[in-house]
């Protein structure tokens, strides 16, 4: 701005001085013109030249008189006869056309820069000639140069002063702004507790106060969001169901720990990754695809295979944003493996009980109707039919007794009703052998017992004896004639272990997991032929569990089986 102002000022001053010089030269020409006008008619060139030299010497101005054809007839410094024709000079042309003219140019004759002013001379309303005055503007240029330097110096001084004042003012403004910037950076980094100092400037103080209020509100909102997140995380972590949120592109948004355990994956690693990548289960992938397309909830059971089969009941619900736009689906998973197995066992139990009871009842009804209708003539057939009826009644009685026994054992307070006492296991084993001795002798099966005389356990002797009798009776039933059965009682790892081993047909590996279910039989036809109710092993399992123990089985086809009871 200062440079622009200096430039305009210097040019205005230069123009002013030039205009003043032109006016002064015009006045000098007027004085000379009146002296030379009488000498144009007739033309007196010598007189005109002498007037020019005298006037030029007195006024320090160069005067030149030019005829209309451009011939120089007088000059205050040169001999007119030696001078060129001046008809083409711009100021002469202007004077002949307009009455006056001026120009500034370099003079080769005088070797300097001159200002020329020309005025036309008329005699009797006719152009008689042109009087021209010239003035060297070098001195004017020198004066203007000096003025420009002084103006530049003053402008530079003003610029320096203004710059210093502006710097001080800018720093006074920028320091609190810098502090505000640092405070904003601290807020952006998460430090919302520190307050910004209030600057002296009213506007910046208002800005700082607004930023402090913003930080306080953000701090409260972030704390509230963190609290809500922690509460939600606590709720999700404590849930007994697995929860997985999946977006519209089938990527996992989040999951709770139980869901990660069900899927056997890492929660952090699974985030924002595709469900197909994290869980290799086609049924689940198809369910997710259907859930994302469905407008309502879906539910299905899906089998997962880890170490063994697990069944998950999965329910889906749409996830929408604040604008009610669908953004994904929520899966809630419950491990219903045990429930489904219990349902399966219940169905099998009802079917088996119905079958086990209906079969003897049908036979009893048939034979009784035959006897009732007196369709049997011989006493031998009559007695044989009655014997069959008695056998079926006995079987029904055994089934009912076993069911009642199971019902008693499964009662919640059965543990409290146990008649616990510290007894010798050898005595219990001998009593069980005596109960089964008749059946063993019928098949010529030897029973070997290995049990220390001092081996004791705190048990309900009657129930433990029943469990051993059931296992021993099964071992005898499924052993070949002339084989042997071994009973071994010992202390192992702080537990009392009773092993009953036979060398019979053995049990296939696929049947071992269901062996202790009610009415479950490996070979149903053979089991009924041997007179079993299908409840013996279930009773053994519940008796041992009532003693807070465990019963296991190890078996191979063709090599026999070993049933083990472990008691604390």
Coordinates of C-alpha atoms in Angstrom, one line a residue:
X1 CA 0.0 0.0 0.0
X2 CA 2.8 2.4 0.9
X3 CA 4.7 1.6 -2.4
X4 CA 1.5 2.2 -4.4
X5 CA 0.9 5.5 -2.7
X6 CA 4.5 6.7 -3.3
X7 CA 4.3 5.7 -6.9
X8 CA 1.0 7.7 -7.5
X9 CA 2.3 10.6 -5.5
X10 CA 5.6 10.9 -7.3
X11 CA 3.9 10.7 -10.7
X12 CA 1.4 13.3 -9.7
X13 CA 4.2 15.6 -8.5
X14 CA 6.2 15.0 -11.7
X15 CA 3.1 15.8 -13.7
X16 CA 2.5 18.9 -11.7
X17 CA 6.0 20.2 -12.2
X18 CA 5.9 19.5 -15.9
X19 CA 2.6 21.4 -16.2
X20 CA 4.1 24.3 -14.3
X21 CA 7.1 24.3 -16.5
X22 CA 5.0 24.2 -19.7
X23 CA 2.9 27.1 -18.4
X24 CA 6.0 29.1 -17.6
X25 CA 7.5 28.4 -21.1
X26 CA 4.1 29.5 -22.7
X27 CA 4.4 32.8 -20.8
X28 CA 7.9 33.3 -22.0
X29 CA 6.9 32.6 -25.6
X30 CA 4.2 35.2 -25.3
X31 CA 6.7 37.9 -24.4
X32 CA 9.0 36.9 -27.3
X33 CA 6.1 36.5 -29.8
X34 CA 5.1 40.2 -29.4
X35 CA 8.7 41.2 -30.2
X36 CA 9.1 39.2 -33.4
X37 CA 5.6 39.6 -34.9
X38 CA 6.4 42.9 -36.7
X39 CA 9.4 41.2 -38.5
X40 CA 7.3 38.5 -40.4
X41 CA 5.9 41.0 -42.9
X42 CA 8.3 41.5 -44.6
X43 CA 10.5 38.7 -43.2
X44 CA 13.5 39.9 -41.4
X45 CA 15.3 36.7 -40.4
X46 CA 18.4 38.4 -39.0
X47 CA 16.3 40.5 -36.7
X48 CA 14.2 37.6 -35.5
X49 CA 17.4 35.5 -34.8
X50 CA 18.9 38.4 -32.8
X51 CA 15.8 38.8 -30.7
X52 CA 15.8 35.0 -30.0
X53 CA 19.5 35.1 -28.9
X54 CA 18.9 38.2 -26.7
X55 CA 15.8 36.8 -25.0
X56 CA 17.4 33.3 -24.6
X57 CA 20.4 34.8 -22.9
X58 CA 18.2 36.9 -20.5
X59 CA 15.8 34.1 -19.5
X60 CA 18.1 31.1 -19.8
X61 CA 15.7 29.6 -22.3
X62 CA 16.2 28.3 -25.8
X63 CA 13.9 30.0 -28.3
X64 CA 13.5 28.8 -31.8
X65 CA 11.4 30.4 -34.6
X66 CA 10.2 28.2 -37.4
X67 CA 8.4 29.2 -40.6
X68 CA 5.2 27.3 -41.7
X69 CA 7.3 25.2 -44.1
X70 CA 9.6 24.1 -41.2
X71 CA 12.6 26.4 -42.0
X72 CA 14.3 27.7 -38.9
X73 CA 14.9 31.4 -39.1
X74 CA 15.9 32.1 -35.5
X75 CA 17.5 30.2 -32.6
X76 CA 19.0 31.4 -29.3
X77 CA 21.8 28.9 -29.3
X78 CA 22.5 27.7 -32.8
X79 CA 22.9 29.2 -36.3
X80 CA 19.6 28.7 -38.0
X81 CA 21.2 28.0 -41.4
X82 CA 22.9 25.0 -39.9
X83 CA 19.6 23.5 -38.4
X84 CA 17.4 20.8 -39.9
X85 CA 13.9 21.4 -41.2
X86 CA 11.5 21.3 -38.1
X87 CA 8.3 20.7 -39.9
X88 CA 8.1 17.1 -38.6
X89 CA 8.6 17.9 -35.0
X90 CA 5.4 16.9 -33.0
X91 CA 5.1 20.2 -31.1
X92 CA 5.4 22.1 -34.4
X93 CA 2.7 20.0 -36.0
X94 CA 0.4 20.5 -33.0
X95 CA 1.0 24.3 -33.0
X96 CA 0.2 24.6 -36.7
X97 CA -2.9 22.5 -36.3
X98 CA -4.2 23.6 -32.9
X99 CA -2.3 26.8 -32.1
X100 CA 0.0 25.3 -29.5
X101 CA 1.8 22.0 -28.7
X102 CA 4.3 20.5 -26.5
X103 CA 6.5 17.4 -26.2
X104 CA 9.4 16.0 -24.1
X105 CA 12.2 14.2 -25.8
X106 CA 15.9 13.8 -26.0
X107 CA 17.8 16.4 -28.0
X108 CA 20.7 15.2 -30.0
X109 CA 21.8 18.8 -30.6
X110 CA 22.2 19.6 -27.0
X111 CA 22.6 16.0 -25.7
X112 CA 20.0 16.3 -23.0
X113 CA 16.3 15.7 -22.3
X114 CA 14.2 18.8 -23.1
X115 CA 10.6 20.0 -22.8
X116 CA 9.4 21.8 -26.0
X117 CA 6.4 24.2 -26.1
X118 CA 5.4 25.7 -29.4
X119 CA 2.9 28.5 -30.0
X120 CA 1.7 29.6 -33.5
X121 CA 2.2 33.3 -34.6
X122 CA -0.5 34.7 -36.9
X123 CA -0.3 38.0 -38.9
X124 CA -3.5 39.3 -40.4
X125 CA -5.2 36.0 -39.6
X126 CA -2.6 33.9 -41.4
X127 CA 0.0 31.6 -39.9
X128 CA 3.3 33.4 -40.1
X129 CA 5.4 31.0 -38.1
X130 CA 5.8 29.2 -34.8
X131 CA 7.8 30.2 -31.7
X132 CA 9.2 27.3 -29.7
X133 CA 10.7 27.4 -26.3
X134 CA 12.8 24.6 -24.8
X135 CA 13.8 23.9 -21.2
X136 CA 16.1 21.1 -20.0
X137 CA 14.2 18.8 -17.6
X138 CA 17.3 17.1 -16.2
X139 CA 17.2 19.3 -13.2
X140 CA 13.6 18.5 -12.7
X141 CA 14.4 14.7 -13.0
X142 CA 17.1 15.2 -10.4
X143 CA 14.7 17.0 -8.0
X144 CA 12.1 14.4 -8.5
X145 CA 14.6 11.6 -7.9
X146 CA 15.6 13.3 -4.6
X147 CA 11.9 13.7 -3.7
X148 CA 11.3 10.0 -4.6
X149 CA 14.2 8.9 -2.4
X150 CA 12.9 10.9 0.5
X151 CA 9.4 9.5 0.0
X152 CA 10.8 6.0 -0.2
X153 CA 12.8 6.5 3.0
X154 CA 9.8 7.9 4.8
X155 CA 7.6 5.0 3.4
X156 CA 10.1 2.4 4.6
X157 CA 10.3 4.0 8.0
X158 CA 6.5 4.0 8.2
X159 CA 6.4 0.4 7.0
X160 CA 8.9 -0.7 9.7
X161 CA 6.9 1.1 12.4
X162 CA 3.6 -0.3 11.1
X163 CA 5.2 -3.7 10.9
X164 CA 6.4 -3.6 14.5
X165 CA 3.1 -2.4 15.7
X166 CA 1.3 -5.1 13.7
X167 CA 3.7 -7.7 15.0
X168 CA 3.0 -6.7 18.6
X169 CA -0.7 -6.6 18.0
X170 CA -0.6 -10.0 16.1
X171 CA 1.3 -11.6 19.0
X172 CA -1.1 -10.2 21.5
X173 CA -3.9 -11.8 19.5
X174 CA -2.0 -15.0 18.5
X175 CA -0.7 -16.0 21.9
X176 CA -4.2 -16.7 23.4
X177 CA -5.2 -18.3 20.0
X178 CA -2.2 -20.6 20.3
X179 CA -3.2 -21.5 23.8
X180 CA -6.7 -22.2 22.6
X181 CA -5.2 -24.4 19.8
X182 CA -3.1 -26.3 22.4
X183 CA -6.2 -26.7 24.5
X184 CA -8.2 -28.0 21.5
X185 CA -5.4 -30.5 20.7
X186 CA -5.5 -31.7 24.3
X187 CA -9.3 -32.1 24.0
X188 CA -8.9 -34.0 20.8
X189 CA -6.3 -36.3 22.5
X190 CA -9.0 -37.1 25.1
X191 CA -7.9 -34.9 28.0
X192 CA -11.2 -33.2 28.7
X193 CA -10.6 -32.4 32.4
X194 CA -8.2 -29.5 32.0
X195 CA -9.9 -26.1 31.5
X196 CA -8.7 -23.4 29.1
X197 CA -7.6 -20.1 30.7
X198 CA -9.9 -17.2 29.7
X199 CA -8.0 -14.6 27.5
X200 CA -8.4 -10.8 28.2
X201 CA -10.0 -10.3 24.8
X202 CA -13.8 -10.5 25.1
X203 CA -14.3 -12.5 21.9
X204 CA -11.5 -15.0 22.7
X205 CA -12.7 -15.3 26.3
X206 CA -16.2 -16.2 24.9
X207 CA -14.6 -18.8 22.6
X208 CA -12.5 -20.3 25.4
X209 CA -15.6 -20.5 27.7
X210 CA -17.6 -22.2 24.9
X211 CA -14.8 -24.7 24.4
X212 CA -14.6 -25.4 28.2
X213 CA -18.4 -26.1 28.2
X214 CA -18.1 -28.3 25.1
X215 CA -15.3 -30.3 26.8
X216 CA -17.3 -30.7 30.0
X217 CA -20.3 -31.9 28.0
X218 CA -18.1 -34.3 25.9
X219 CA -16.5 -35.6 29.1
X220 CA -20.0 -36.4 30.6
X221 CA -21.2 -38.0 27.4
X222 CA -18.1 -40.1 26.9
X223 CA -18.2 -41.2 30.6
X224 CA -21.9 -42.0 30.1
X225 CA -21.1 -43.9 26.8
X226 CA -18.3 -45.8 28.5
X227 CA -20.6 -46.7 31.5
X228 CA -23.3 -47.9 29.1
X229 CA -20.8 -49.9 27.2
X230 CA -19.4 -51.5 30.3
X231 CA -22.9 -52.2 31.5
X232 CA -23.8 -53.7 28.2
X233 CA -20.6 -55.7 28.2
X234 CA -21.3 -56.9 31.7
X235 CA -24.8 -58.0 30.7
X236 CA -23.6 -59.7 27.6
X237 CA -20.8 -61.4 29.4
X238 CA -23.1 -62.7 32.2
X239 CA -25.7 -64.0 29.7
X240 CA -26.1 -67.7 29.4
X241 CA -26.8 -67.2 25.7
X242 CA -24.3 -66.4 23.0
X243 CA -25.0 -63.0 21.2
X244 CA -23.6 -62.0 17.8
X245 CA -24.3 -58.8 15.9
X246 CA -23.9 -59.1 12.1
X247 CA -24.1 -56.2 9.6
X248 CA -25.7 -56.2 6.2
X249 CA -22.5 -57.5 4.5
X250 CA -22.4 -60.5 6.9
X251 CA -19.5 -59.1 8.8
X252 CA -19.3 -59.6 12.6
X253 CA -19.8 -56.3 14.4
X254 CA -19.5 -57.7 18.0
X255 CA -20.0 -60.8 20.0
X256 CA -20.0 -61.7 23.7
X257 CA -17.5 -64.2 25.3
X258 CA -19.9 -67.1 25.3
X259 CA -20.6 -66.7 21.5
X260 CA -16.8 -66.7 20.9
X261 CA -16.5 -69.8 23.0
X262 CA -19.3 -71.5 21.0
X263 CA -17.7 -70.6 17.7
X264 CA -14.2 -71.3 19.1
X265 CA -12.7 -68.0 17.9
X266 CA -11.1 -64.9 19.3
X267 CA -13.5 -61.9 19.9
X268 CA -11.1 -59.2 18.8
X269 CA -9.9 -61.1 15.8
X270 CA -13.4 -61.8 14.7
X271 CA -14.6 -58.2 14.7
X272 CA -15.3 -56.7 11.3
X273 CA -14.6 -60.1 9.6
X274 CA -17.0 -62.2 7.6
X275 CA -19.0 -64.9 9.4
X276 CA -18.0 -67.3 6.7
X277 CA -14.4 -66.7 7.5
X278 CA -14.7 -67.2 11.2
X279 CA -17.2 -70.1 11.4
X280 CA -17.0 -73.0 9.0
X281 CA -20.6 -74.2 9.3
X282 CA -22.8 -74.2 6.2
X283 CA -26.0 -74.4 8.1
X284 CA -25.2 -71.3 10.1
X285 CA -24.1 -69.4 7.0
X286 CA -27.4 -70.2 5.3
X287 CA -29.3 -69.2 8.4
X288 CA -27.5 -65.8 8.5
X289 CA -28.2 -65.2 4.8
X290 CA -31.9 -65.9 5.4
X291 CA -32.1 -63.8 8.6
X292 CA -30.6 -60.8 6.7
X293 CA -33.2 -61.1 4.0
X294 CA -36.1 -61.8 6.3
X295 CA -38.1 -58.9 7.7
X296 CA -39.0 -60.7 10.9
X297 CA -37.4 -63.0 13.4
X298 CA -36.2 -66.6 12.6
X299 CA -35.4 -69.6 14.8
X300 CA -33.6 -72.9 14.1
X301 CA -31.5 -75.6 15.6
X302 CA -28.0 -75.9 14.2
X303 CA -25.5 -78.7 14.9
X304 CA -21.9 -77.9 15.7
X305 CA -19.1 -80.4 15.9
X306 CA -16.3 -79.7 18.2
X307 CA -15.0 -82.6 20.3
X308 CA -18.6 -84.0 20.1
X309 CA -21.9 -82.8 18.7
X310 CA -23.4 -79.6 20.1
X311 CA -26.8 -78.3 19.2
X312 CA -27.4 -74.5 19.2
X313 CA -30.8 -73.0 19.2
X314 CA -30.4 -69.7 17.2
X315 CA -32.9 -66.9 17.1
X316 CA -32.4 -63.8 14.8
X317 CA -33.8 -60.3 15.2
X318 CA -33.4 -57.3 12.8
X319 CA -31.0 -54.5 13.9
X320 CA -32.1 -51.0 12.9
X321 CA -30.5 -47.6 13.3
X322 CA -32.1 -44.4 14.6
X323 CA -33.8 -43.8 11.2
X324 CA -35.4 -47.3 11.4
X325 CA -33.1 -48.5 8.6
X326 CA -32.1 -52.1 8.6
X327 CA -28.3 -52.4 9.2
X328 CA -27.9 -56.0 10.2
X329 CA -29.2 -58.9 12.3
X330 CA -28.7 -60.1 15.9
X331 CA -28.2 -63.7 16.7
X332 CA -29.0 -65.1 20.1
X333 CA -27.7 -68.7 20.6
X334 CA -28.5 -71.1 23.3
X335 CA -26.7 -74.5 23.8
X336 CA -29.7 -76.9 23.9
X337 CA -27.6 -80.0 23.5
X338 CA -28.5 -81.4 26.9
X339 CA -32.1 -80.3 26.5
X340 CA -32.5 -82.0 23.1
X341 CA -30.8 -85.1 24.4
X342 CA -33.2 -85.1 27.4
X343 CA -36.1 -84.6 25.0
X344 CA -34.9 -87.5 22.9
X345 CA -34.4 -89.6 26.0
X346 CA -37.9 -88.7 27.2
X347 CA -39.4 -89.7 23.9
X348 CA -37.4 -92.9 23.9
X349 CA -38.3 -93.5 27.5
X350 CA -42.0 -93.1 26.9
X351 CA -41.8 -95.3 23.8
X352 CA -39.7 -97.9 25.6
X353 CA -41.9 -97.9 28.7
X354 CA -45.0 -98.3 26.6
X355 CA -43.4 -101.1 24.6
X356 CA -42.0 -102.8 27.7
X357 CA -45.3 -102.7 29.5
X358 CA -47.5 -103.3 26.5
X359 CA -45.7 -106.5 25.3
X360 CA -46.3 -108.5 28.6
X361 CA -49.8 -107.0 28.9
X362 CA -50.7 -108.1 25.4
X363 CA -49.4 -111.6 26.2
X364 CA -51.2 -111.7 29.5
X365 CA -54.4 -110.6 28.0
X366 CA -54.2 -113.2 25.2
X367 CA -53.5 -116.1 27.5
X368 CA -56.1 -114.9 30.1
X369 CA -58.8 -114.6 27.4
X370 CA -57.9 -118.0 26.2
X371 CA -58.3 -119.4 29.7
X372 CA -61.4 -117.4 30.3
X373 CA -63.1 -118.7 27.2
X374 CA -62.2 -122.2 28.2
X375 CA -60.5 -122.9 24.9
X376 CA -57.8 -125.0 26.6
X377 CA -58.9 -128.6 27.3
X378 CA -55.8 -130.2 28.7
X379 CA -54.6 -129.5 32.2
X380 CA -51.0 -129.3 30.9
X381 CA -51.8 -126.5 28.5
X382 CA -53.8 -124.8 31.2
X383 CA -50.9 -124.9 33.6
X384 CA -48.4 -123.8 30.9
X385 CA -50.6 -120.8 30.0
X386 CA -50.8 -119.9 33.7
X387 CA -47.0 -120.2 34.0
X388 CA -46.5 -117.8 31.0
X389 CA -48.9 -115.3 32.6
X390 CA -47.0 -115.5 35.9
X391 CA -43.7 -114.9 34.1
X392 CA -45.1 -111.8 32.4
X393 CA -46.6 -110.5 35.6
X394 CA -43.2 -111.1 37.3
X395 CA -41.6 -109.1 34.5
X396 CA -44.1 -106.3 34.8
X397 CA -43.5 -106.3 38.6
X398 CA -39.7 -106.0 38.0
X399 CA -40.2 -103.1 35.6
X400 CA -42.5 -101.3 38.1
X401 CA -40.1 -102.0 40.9
X402 CA -37.1 -100.6 38.9
X403 CA -39.1 -97.5 37.9
X404 CA -40.1 -96.9 41.5
X405 CA -36.5 -97.4 42.6
X406 CA -35.4 -94.9 39.9
X407 CA -38.1 -92.4 41.1
X408 CA -36.9 -92.7 44.6
X409 CA -33.2 -92.2 43.7
X410 CA -34.0 -89.2 41.5
X411 CA -35.7 -87.3 44.2
X412 CA -33.9 -84.0 45.2
X413 CA -33.8 -85.0 48.9
X414 CA -32.6 -88.6 48.2
X415 CA -29.1 -87.6 49.1
X416 CA -30.2 -86.6 52.6
X417 CA -32.2 -89.8 53.0
X418 CA -29.1 -92.0 52.4
X419 CA -28.2 -94.3 55.3
X420 CA -24.5 -93.6 55.1
X421 CA -22.1 -95.7 57.2
X422 CA -18.5 -96.7 57.1
X423 CA -18.5 -100.4 55.9
X424 CA -16.0 -102.9 54.5
X425 CA -16.3 -103.2 50.8
X426 CA -15.4 -106.8 51.0
X427 CA -18.6 -107.7 52.8
X428 CA -20.7 -105.8 50.3
X429 CA -19.0 -107.6 47.4
X430 CA -19.5 -111.0 49.0
X431 CA -23.2 -110.3 49.6
X432 CA -23.6 -109.3 46.0
X433 CA -21.8 -112.5 44.9
X434 CA -24.2 -114.6 47.0
X435 CA -27.2 -113.0 45.3
X436 CA -25.8 -113.7 41.8
X437 CA -24.2 -117.1 42.6
X438 CA -27.0 -119.2 41.4
X439 CA -27.0 -117.6 37.9
X440 CA -23.2 -117.9 37.8
X441 CA -23.2 -121.6 38.7
X442 CA -25.9 -122.2 36.0
X443 CA -23.4 -120.9 33.4
X444 CA -20.3 -122.4 35.2
X445 CA -18.9 -118.9 35.5
X446 CA -16.2 -118.3 38.2
X447 CA -16.3 -115.0 40.2
X448 CA -12.9 -113.8 41.3
X449 CA -12.7 -111.1 44.1
X450 CA -9.7 -108.9 44.9
X451 CA -10.5 -106.7 47.8
X452 CA -8.4 -105.9 50.9
X453 CA -10.0 -106.7 54.2
X454 CA -9.3 -103.3 55.6
X455 CA -10.7 -101.4 52.5
X456 CA -13.6 -99.3 53.7
X457 CA -16.0 -96.6 52.3
X458 CA -18.8 -94.4 53.7
X459 CA -21.8 -95.5 51.7
X460 CA -25.4 -96.7 51.9
X461 CA -24.6 -100.4 52.0
X462 CA -28.0 -101.5 50.6
X463 CA -27.9 -99.2 47.6
X464 CA -24.2 -99.9 46.8
X465 CA -24.9 -103.7 47.0
X466 CA -27.8 -103.2 44.6
X467 CA -25.5 -101.4 42.1
X468 CA -22.9 -104.1 42.3
X469 CA -25.5 -106.8 41.9
X470 CA -26.9 -105.1 38.8
X471 CA -23.4 -104.9 37.2
X472 CA -22.5 -108.4 38.3
X473 CA -25.7 -109.8 37.0
X474 CA -25.1 -108.1 33.6
X475 CA -21.6 -109.5 33.5
X476 CA -22.9 -113.0 34.1
X477 CA -25.7 -112.7 31.6
X478 CA -23.4 -111.5 28.7
X479 CA -20.5 -113.8 29.5
X480 CA -20.0 -117.1 27.7
X481 CA -20.5 -120.4 29.6
X482 CA -17.4 -121.4 31.5
X483 CA -15.7 -118.0 31.5
X484 CA -15.0 -115.8 34.5
X485 CA -16.0 -112.5 36.1
X486 CA -13.5 -110.4 38.1
X487 CA -14.3 -107.9 41.0
X488 CA -11.5 -105.7 42.0
X489 CA -11.8 -103.0 44.7
X490 CA -8.9 -100.5 45.4
X491 CA -7.9 -97.0 46.5
X492 CA -6.9 -94.8 43.5
X493 CA -6.2 -91.0 43.5
X494 CA -8.1 -90.4 46.7
X495 CA -11.1 -92.4 45.4
X496 CA -12.5 -95.8 46.2
X497 CA -12.7 -97.8 42.9
X498 CA -14.7 -101.0 42.3
X499 CA -14.1 -102.6 38.9
X500 CA -16.3 -105.4 37.5
X501 CA -14.8 -107.1 34.4
X502 CA -16.2 -109.8 32.2
X503 CA -14.8 -111.5 29.1
X504 CA -18.1 -111.7 27.2
X505 CA -19.1 -110.3 23.8
X506 CA -18.2 -106.7 24.6
X507 CA -20.0 -103.5 23.5
X508 CA -19.4 -101.4 20.3
X509 CA -17.8 -97.9 20.8
X510 CA -20.8 -96.1 19.3
X511 CA -23.1 -97.5 22.0
X512 CA -21.1 -96.6 25.1
X513 CA -22.3 -93.0 25.4
X514 CA -26.0 -94.1 25.7
X515 CA -25.4 -97.2 27.7
X516 CA -26.7 -95.7 31.0
X517 CA -30.0 -94.4 29.5
X518 CA -33.2 -96.0 30.6
X519 CA -34.4 -98.9 28.5
X520 CA -31.4 -98.5 26.1
X521 CA -30.3 -101.9 24.9
X522 CA -27.4 -102.8 22.6
X523 CA -29.1 -106.0 21.5
X524 CA -32.8 -105.7 22.3
X525 CA -33.8 -109.2 21.4
X526 CA -31.1 -110.8 23.4
X527 CA -31.7 -108.5 26.4
X528 CA -35.4 -109.5 26.6
X529 CA -34.5 -113.1 26.1
X530 CA -32.1 -112.8 29.1
X531 CA -34.9 -111.2 31.2
X532 CA -33.5 -107.7 31.6
X533 CA -35.7 -104.7 32.1
X534 CA -33.4 -102.2 30.5
X535 CA -33.2 -100.1 33.8
X536 CA -30.4 -101.8 35.6
X537 CA -27.5 -99.6 34.4
X538 CA -29.7 -96.4 34.8
X539 CA -30.3 -97.4 38.5
X540 CA -26.5 -98.0 38.9
X541 CA -25.7 -94.5 37.5
X542 CA -28.2 -92.8 39.8
X543 CA -27.0 -94.7 42.9
X544 CA -23.4 -93.7 42.2
X545 CA -24.4 -90.1 41.5
X546 CA -26.3 -90.0 44.8
X547 CA -23.0 -90.9 46.5
X548 CA -21.3 -88.0 44.5
X549 CA -19.4 -90.6 42.5
X550 CA -19.0 -91.6 38.9
X551 CA -19.5 -94.8 36.9
X552 CA -17.6 -95.5 33.7
X553 CA -17.3 -98.3 31.2
X554 CA -14.6 -99.6 28.9
X555 CA -15.3 -102.2 26.3
X556 CA -14.2 -103.8 23.1
X557 CA -16.2 -106.1 20.9
X558 CA -15.2 -109.7 21.5
X559 CA -12.9 -108.8 24.4
X560 CA -15.5 -108.1 27.2
X561 CA -16.3 -105.1 29.3
X562 CA -15.1 -103.3 32.5
X563 CA -17.6 -101.3 34.6
X564 CA -16.0 -99.0 37.2
X565 CA -17.6 -97.3 40.2
X566 CA -15.6 -94.4 41.7
X567 CA -16.7 -93.2 45.2
X568 CA -15.2 -90.3 47.2

